[in-house]
Coordinates of C-alpha atoms in Angstrom, one line a residue:
M551 CA 108.0 88.1 72.8
V552 CA 108.7 86.5 76.1
R553 CA 111.4 83.8 75.8
N554 CA 110.2 80.2 76.2
S555 CA 111.0 78.8 80.1
A556 CA 102.8 90.3 57.1
V557 CA 101.3 89.7 54.8
K558 CA 103.0 86.6 53.6
G559 CA 104.1 87.3 50.1
G560 CA 106.2 89.6 47.9
F561 CA 104.9 93.1 47.9
S562 CA 104.8 95.9 45.5
K563 CA 104.6 99.5 46.7
Y564 CA 101.2 101.0 45.8
Q565 CA 101.8 104.5 47.0
E566 CA 103.2 106.5 50.0
G567 CA 101.3 108.6 52.4
I568 CA 101.1 109.9 55.9
G569 CA 99.3 108.0 58.7
K570 CA 96.7 109.6 61.0
R571 CA 99.4 110.4 63.5
G572 CA 101.9 111.9 61.1
E573 CA 104.0 108.9 60.5
E574 CA 105.2 107.9 57.0
I575 CA 103.3 105.0 55.6
Q576 CA 103.7 102.8 52.5
H577 CA 100.5 101.3 51.1
I578 CA 101.3 97.8 50.0
N579 CA 99.3 95.5 47.7
P580 CA 99.9 91.9 49.1
R581 CA 98.7 90.3 45.8
R582 CA 101.5 91.9 43.7
S583 CA 105.0 90.7 43.8
T584 CA 108.2 92.4 42.9
N585 CA 110.3 90.5 45.5
Q586 CA 111.9 93.8 46.4
D587 CA 109.8 95.2 49.2
L588 CA 110.1 94.2 52.8
T589 CA 111.8 90.9 53.2
N590 CA 111.5 89.3 49.7
Q591 CA 108.6 87.3 50.9
E592 CA 106.8 84.8 48.5
V593 CA 103.3 85.6 47.6
N594 CA 100.6 83.9 49.6
K595 CA 98.2 83.4 46.7
I596 CA 95.2 82.4 48.7
I597 CA 94.4 84.9 51.5
Q598 CA 91.7 84.2 54.0
L599 CA 90.0 87.6 54.4
K600 CA 88.2 86.9 57.7
P601 CA 87.7 84.1 60.2
N602 CA 85.1 81.5 59.5
S603 CA 83.9 81.9 63.0
F604 CA 84.7 83.5 66.3
P605 CA 85.0 81.8 69.7
V606 CA 81.7 82.0 71.5
G607 CA 81.5 83.3 75.0
I608 CA 79.3 85.0 77.5
D609 CA 80.1 88.7 77.9
V610 CA 78.3 90.0 81.0
E611 CA 78.0 93.6 82.1
N612 CA 81.5 94.4 83.2
P613 CA 81.8 94.4 87.0
F614 CA 85.1 96.1 86.8
M615 CA 83.7 99.3 88.2
Y616 CA 86.7 101.6 87.6
P617 CA 86.5 103.9 84.6
I618 CA 88.5 102.6 81.6
S619 CA 88.6 104.0 78.1
E620 CA 89.7 102.2 74.9
A621 CA 93.2 103.1 73.7
Q622 CA 93.4 103.4 69.9
L623 CA 95.6 101.2 67.7
P624 CA 97.5 103.2 65.1
T625 CA 95.7 103.4 61.7
A626 CA 96.1 104.8 58.3
E627 CA 93.7 105.3 55.4
C628 CA 94.8 102.9 52.7
P629 CA 93.4 102.3 49.2
T630 CA 91.2 99.2 48.8
G631 CA 93.3 96.1 48.5
T632 CA 96.4 97.5 50.2
I633 CA 97.8 97.4 53.7
P634 CA 99.8 100.1 55.6
I635 CA 103.5 99.5 56.3
L636 CA 105.3 101.9 58.7
C637 CA 108.5 103.2 57.2
N638 CA 109.7 106.2 59.1
N639 CA 111.2 104.7 62.2
R640 CA 114.1 102.3 62.9
Q641 CA 112.0 99.2 62.2
E642 CA 112.9 99.3 58.5
N643 CA 116.6 99.5 59.3
I644 CA 116.8 96.6 61.7
S645 CA 117.5 93.2 60.3
T646 CA 115.5 90.1 61.4
K647 CA 118.8 88.7 62.7
N648 CA 119.1 91.6 65.1
T649 CA 115.5 91.5 66.1
D650 CA 115.8 87.8 66.9
A651 CA 118.8 88.6 69.1
I652 CA 116.8 91.1 71.1
V653 CA 114.3 88.4 72.0
T654 CA 116.5 85.3 72.5
S655 CA 119.9 86.3 73.8
Q656 CA 119.4 89.1 76.4
Q657 CA 118.4 89.3 80.0
Q658 CA 114.7 89.2 80.7
E659 CA 112.3 89.6 83.6
V660 CA 108.6 88.7 83.6
A661 CA 105.6 89.5 85.9
G662 CA 102.0 88.3 85.5
I663 CA 100.3 85.0 85.0
K664 CA 101.5 81.9 83.3
Y665 CA 98.9 79.3 82.4
F666 CA 99.3 75.6 81.3
D667 CA 96.5 73.7 79.5
D668 CA 95.3 72.7 76.0
I669 CA 94.8 76.2 74.6
Y670 CA 93.1 77.2 71.3
G671 CA 93.3 80.9 71.9
T672 CA 93.1 83.6 74.5
Q673 CA 91.4 87.0 75.0
A674 CA 92.5 89.7 77.4
T675 CA 92.3 93.5 77.9
I676 CA 95.8 95.1 78.3
N677 CA 96.3 98.4 80.2
I678 CA 98.5 100.7 78.1
Y679 CA 101.3 102.7 79.7
E680 CA 104.6 104.2 78.5
P681 CA 107.2 102.8 81.0
M682 CA 110.6 104.5 81.1
V683 CA 113.5 102.5 79.8
K684 CA 117.1 103.2 80.9
H685 CA 119.1 102.2 77.9
H686 CA 118.9 102.2 74.1
W687 CA 118.6 98.5 73.8
D688 CA 116.0 98.1 76.6
L689 CA 112.5 96.9 75.9
S690 CA 109.5 97.0 78.2
G691 CA 106.3 95.3 77.0
S692 CA 102.7 94.7 78.0
W693 CA 101.8 91.4 76.4
I694 CA 99.7 88.4 75.8
Q695 CA 101.2 85.3 74.4
I696 CA 100.5 81.6 73.6
E697 CA 103.1 78.9 72.8
N698 CA 103.8 75.3 72.4
G699 CA 107.4 74.1 72.4
P700 CA 109.4 76.5 70.2
D701 CA 106.3 77.9 68.5
V702 CA 105.1 81.2 69.9
I703 CA 102.6 83.9 69.1
G704 CA 102.2 87.2 70.9
A705 CA 100.8 90.7 70.7
G706 CA 100.7 93.9 72.7
S707 CA 102.6 97.1 73.4
W708 CA 106.3 97.7 73.5
V709 CA 108.5 100.7 74.4
S710 CA 111.8 99.9 72.6
P711 CA 114.1 102.8 71.5
S712 CA 116.4 100.5 69.5
F713 CA 113.5 98.9 67.6
S714 CA 111.3 102.0 67.1
G715 CA 113.7 104.9 67.3
D716 CA 111.7 106.5 70.2
S717 CA 110.2 105.8 73.6
F718 CA 106.5 105.7 72.7
A719 CA 104.2 102.8 73.4
R720 CA 103.8 101.0 70.0
F721 CA 101.6 98.1 68.8
H722 CA 103.7 95.1 67.9
I723 CA 103.2 91.4 67.1
S724 CA 105.8 88.7 67.5
W725 CA 106.1 85.0 66.7
R726 CA 108.5 82.1 66.4
D727 CA 107.8 79.2 64.0
E728 CA 109.3 76.1 62.6
V729 CA 109.7 77.7 59.1
Q730 CA 111.7 80.7 60.2
N731 CA 113.4 79.1 63.2
K732 CA 113.9 82.6 64.7
S733 CA 111.8 85.3 66.3
C734 CA 110.0 87.6 63.9
N735 CA 108.2 90.9 64.5
N736 CA 105.5 92.8 62.5
H737 CA 106.4 92.6 58.8
K738 CA 110.2 92.0 59.2
C739 CA 109.9 88.4 57.9
P740 CA 107.2 86.3 56.3
G741 CA 104.6 84.6 58.3
F742 CA 101.8 87.0 59.3
V743 CA 99.1 87.7 56.7
Q744 CA 97.6 91.1 57.4
V745 CA 94.0 91.6 56.2
S746 CA 93.3 95.0 57.8
S747 CA 93.8 97.9 55.4
S748 CA 94.1 100.4 58.3
V749 CA 95.9 99.0 61.3
V750 CA 99.6 99.9 61.3
L751 CA 101.9 97.3 62.9
G752 CA 104.6 99.2 64.8
G753 CA 102.6 102.4 65.0
R754 CA 102.1 104.5 68.1
I755 CA 99.2 103.6 70.5
Q756 CA 97.3 106.6 71.9
P757 CA 96.1 107.7 74.4
V758 CA 98.2 106.0 77.1
S759 CA 97.3 105.7 80.7
V760 CA 98.5 108.3 83.3
Y761 CA 99.6 107.3 86.8
N762 CA 96.7 108.2 89.2
G763 CA 94.8 109.5 86.1
P764 CA 92.9 108.3 83.1
Q765 CA 93.3 104.6 82.2
Y766 CA 93.3 103.2 78.7
A767 CA 93.3 99.6 77.5
I768 CA 93.0 97.5 74.4
K769 CA 91.2 94.1 74.1
F770 CA 93.1 91.5 72.0
L771 CA 91.9 88.0 70.9
I772 CA 94.2 85.4 69.5
F773 CA 92.5 82.2 68.4
K774 CA 92.6 79.2 66.1
D775 CA 90.1 79.1 63.2
P776 CA 88.5 75.6 63.6
K777 CA 88.1 75.3 59.8
T778 CA 91.4 76.6 58.4
E779 CA 93.4 76.1 61.6
N780 CA 95.0 79.5 61.0
W781 CA 95.8 81.6 64.1
W782 CA 93.9 84.9 64.0
L783 CA 94.5 88.2 65.8
V784 CA 91.6 90.5 66.3
Y785 CA 91.1 93.5 68.6
G786 CA 88.4 95.7 70.2
E787 CA 84.9 95.1 71.3
E788 CA 83.8 94.7 67.7
K789 CA 86.5 92.0 67.1
T790 CA 88.1 93.7 64.2
A791 CA 90.4 91.3 62.3
I792 CA 94.0 92.4 61.9
G793 CA 95.4 89.2 60.3
Y794 CA 96.5 85.7 60.8
W795 CA 99.4 83.3 61.0
P796 CA 99.0 80.3 58.7
S797 CA 98.9 77.0 60.6
S798 CA 101.3 75.5 58.0
Q799 CA 104.3 77.3 59.4
F800 CA 103.8 75.7 62.9
S801 CA 104.6 72.2 64.0
Y802 CA 104.1 72.1 67.7
M803 CA 101.3 74.7 67.6
K804 CA 99.6 73.3 64.5
E805 CA 96.8 71.8 66.7
M806 CA 96.9 73.9 69.9
A807 CA 99.0 75.9 72.3
S808 CA 100.1 74.4 75.7
K809 CA 101.0 77.6 77.6
A810 CA 99.8 81.2 77.8
L811 CA 101.2 84.3 79.4
W812 CA 99.5 87.6 80.4
G813 CA 101.4 90.5 81.9
G814 CA 104.6 92.4 81.4
Y815 CA 108.2 91.8 80.6
V816 CA 111.4 93.7 80.2
Q817 CA 114.6 92.7 78.3
G818 CA 117.9 94.0 77.3
P819 CA 121.7 93.5 77.8
T820 CA 121.4 94.6 81.4
A821 CA 117.7 94.3 82.0
S822 CA 118.1 92.2 85.2
E823 CA 120.9 94.4 86.6
D824 CA 120.1 98.0 85.5
S825 CA 116.4 97.5 84.8
P826 CA 113.8 99.5 82.9
Q827 CA 110.3 100.2 84.3
M828 CA 107.5 97.6 83.7
G829 CA 103.9 98.5 83.3
S830 CA 103.2 101.8 85.0
G831 CA 106.6 101.8 86.7
H832 CA 104.9 101.2 90.1
F833 CA 104.4 98.0 92.1
A834 CA 101.2 95.9 91.7
S835 CA 100.1 96.5 95.3
E836 CA 99.2 100.1 94.4
G837 CA 96.2 98.8 92.5
Y838 CA 93.9 100.5 90.0
G839 CA 95.0 103.7 88.4
K840 CA 98.6 103.3 89.7
A841 CA 99.6 99.8 88.7
A842 CA 99.2 98.3 85.2
F843 CA 96.7 95.4 84.8
V844 CA 95.6 92.7 82.4
R845 CA 91.9 92.0 83.0
D846 CA 89.0 89.9 81.5
I847 CA 91.4 87.1 80.7
Q848 CA 89.8 84.1 79.0
V849 CA 91.0 81.1 77.1
V850 CA 89.5 79.3 74.1
N851 CA 88.8 75.6 74.5
D852 CA 88.5 72.8 71.9
D853 CA 84.8 73.5 71.5
N854 CA 85.7 77.1 70.3
M855 CA 84.3 78.5 73.5
R856 CA 85.8 81.4 75.5
V857 CA 86.0 80.3 79.1
I858 CA 87.5 81.5 82.4
P859 CA 90.9 79.9 82.9
N860 CA 91.1 77.2 85.6
P861 CA 92.8 78.8 88.6
V862 CA 94.4 75.5 89.4
K863 CA 96.4 75.7 86.2
A864 CA 97.4 79.4 86.6
D865 CA 100.8 80.3 87.9
P866 CA 101.0 84.0 88.8
G867 CA 104.4 85.3 89.7
S868 CA 107.5 87.4 89.1
T869 CA 111.0 86.5 88.1
N870 CA 112.4 89.4 90.2
R871 CA 110.2 90.5 93.1
R872 CA 112.5 93.2 94.3
K873 CA 112.0 95.1 91.0
Y874 CA 108.6 93.8 89.7
T875 CA 105.6 92.4 91.5
Y876 CA 102.2 90.9 90.7
E877 CA 98.9 90.9 92.5
Y878 CA 96.6 88.2 91.3
Y879 CA 93.1 89.5 92.1
G880 CA 91.0 86.6 91.1
H881 CA 88.3 86.3 88.5
N882 CA 84.7 87.2 87.8
P883 CA 82.3 86.1 85.0
N884 CA 84.4 88.0 82.5
G885 CA 87.7 86.2 83.3
M886 CA 90.8 86.5 85.4
H887 CA 92.6 89.7 86.4
V888 CA 96.1 90.6 87.4
Y889 CA 98.1 93.7 88.4
Y890 CA 101.8 93.7 87.6
G891 CA 104.8 95.9 87.2
G892 CA 107.4 97.9 89.1
P893 CA 110.1 100.6 88.9
G894 CA 113.0 98.3 88.0
S895 CA 116.2 100.1 88.9
Y896 CA 114.5 103.5 88.9
S897 CA 114.3 105.0 92.3

């Protein structure tokens, strides 16, 4: 999660297994409660299984002429009525207190586009790389995020050895709400209601992009269900639902978000001084195939329509242009686009 400038419920283990990428998975039934698994969450007795409607927009034939393939979110085959919980990396051993500290109390640099408006959701396609990180506590993310005051919702890819136990690009979600009053990730604390029986939060994303080689990306959509007011996360061209954040846990973002961010960020105890790579590890000016991008950026308005962001309200930039740059390359009928990233302190 960029600093502001789960099934919700007690779970009982259903069974254990191995995910499609060899990672150890627990299959959890969100409707059963032992108050022993995960974070002793209370059962969310009424689960919304799918959005009542999706934001409407015009998707034209993509004028982005460069070849891009879809990266695959991590999945596991779970029995009906259960969800996959990753349990074979450091995520299960890191407390929510420490996770919160990673987000809120360490050095951070950001490059991409900030956007200010009344926002009811956002859709964007994120280029997936595995940037190099210098230190154990470093994190480098490719990210989309919406927020209002202290309330924040975000999703994307992280490389974070301290959180994941390795240096792979992994799929993560993160949020901050009035109920928890701290930053939360994946299933480490209550707040996210997962409805997908296959997507593994914290699992490895594959394939990843190669500098001057094949490029892979994932489309994410975060939006507010007009009927329930829950904030949904879906992905891919088919808009597959992963889950939602109940609106009841937000105060400032109960109605709408006021800010969005698309791009990359790094953080860690020395992230501003001895910095990890961001994006592809190369500057934005190198362009397609060499610099990371976020493309087809859209926002959802109060009519539940996906629209192109107003360029006047967009603020592309970088907090440290010596180490990370951005190239805002405008928009087309599918939305805004931006290149971002850099080598950090790597030569």
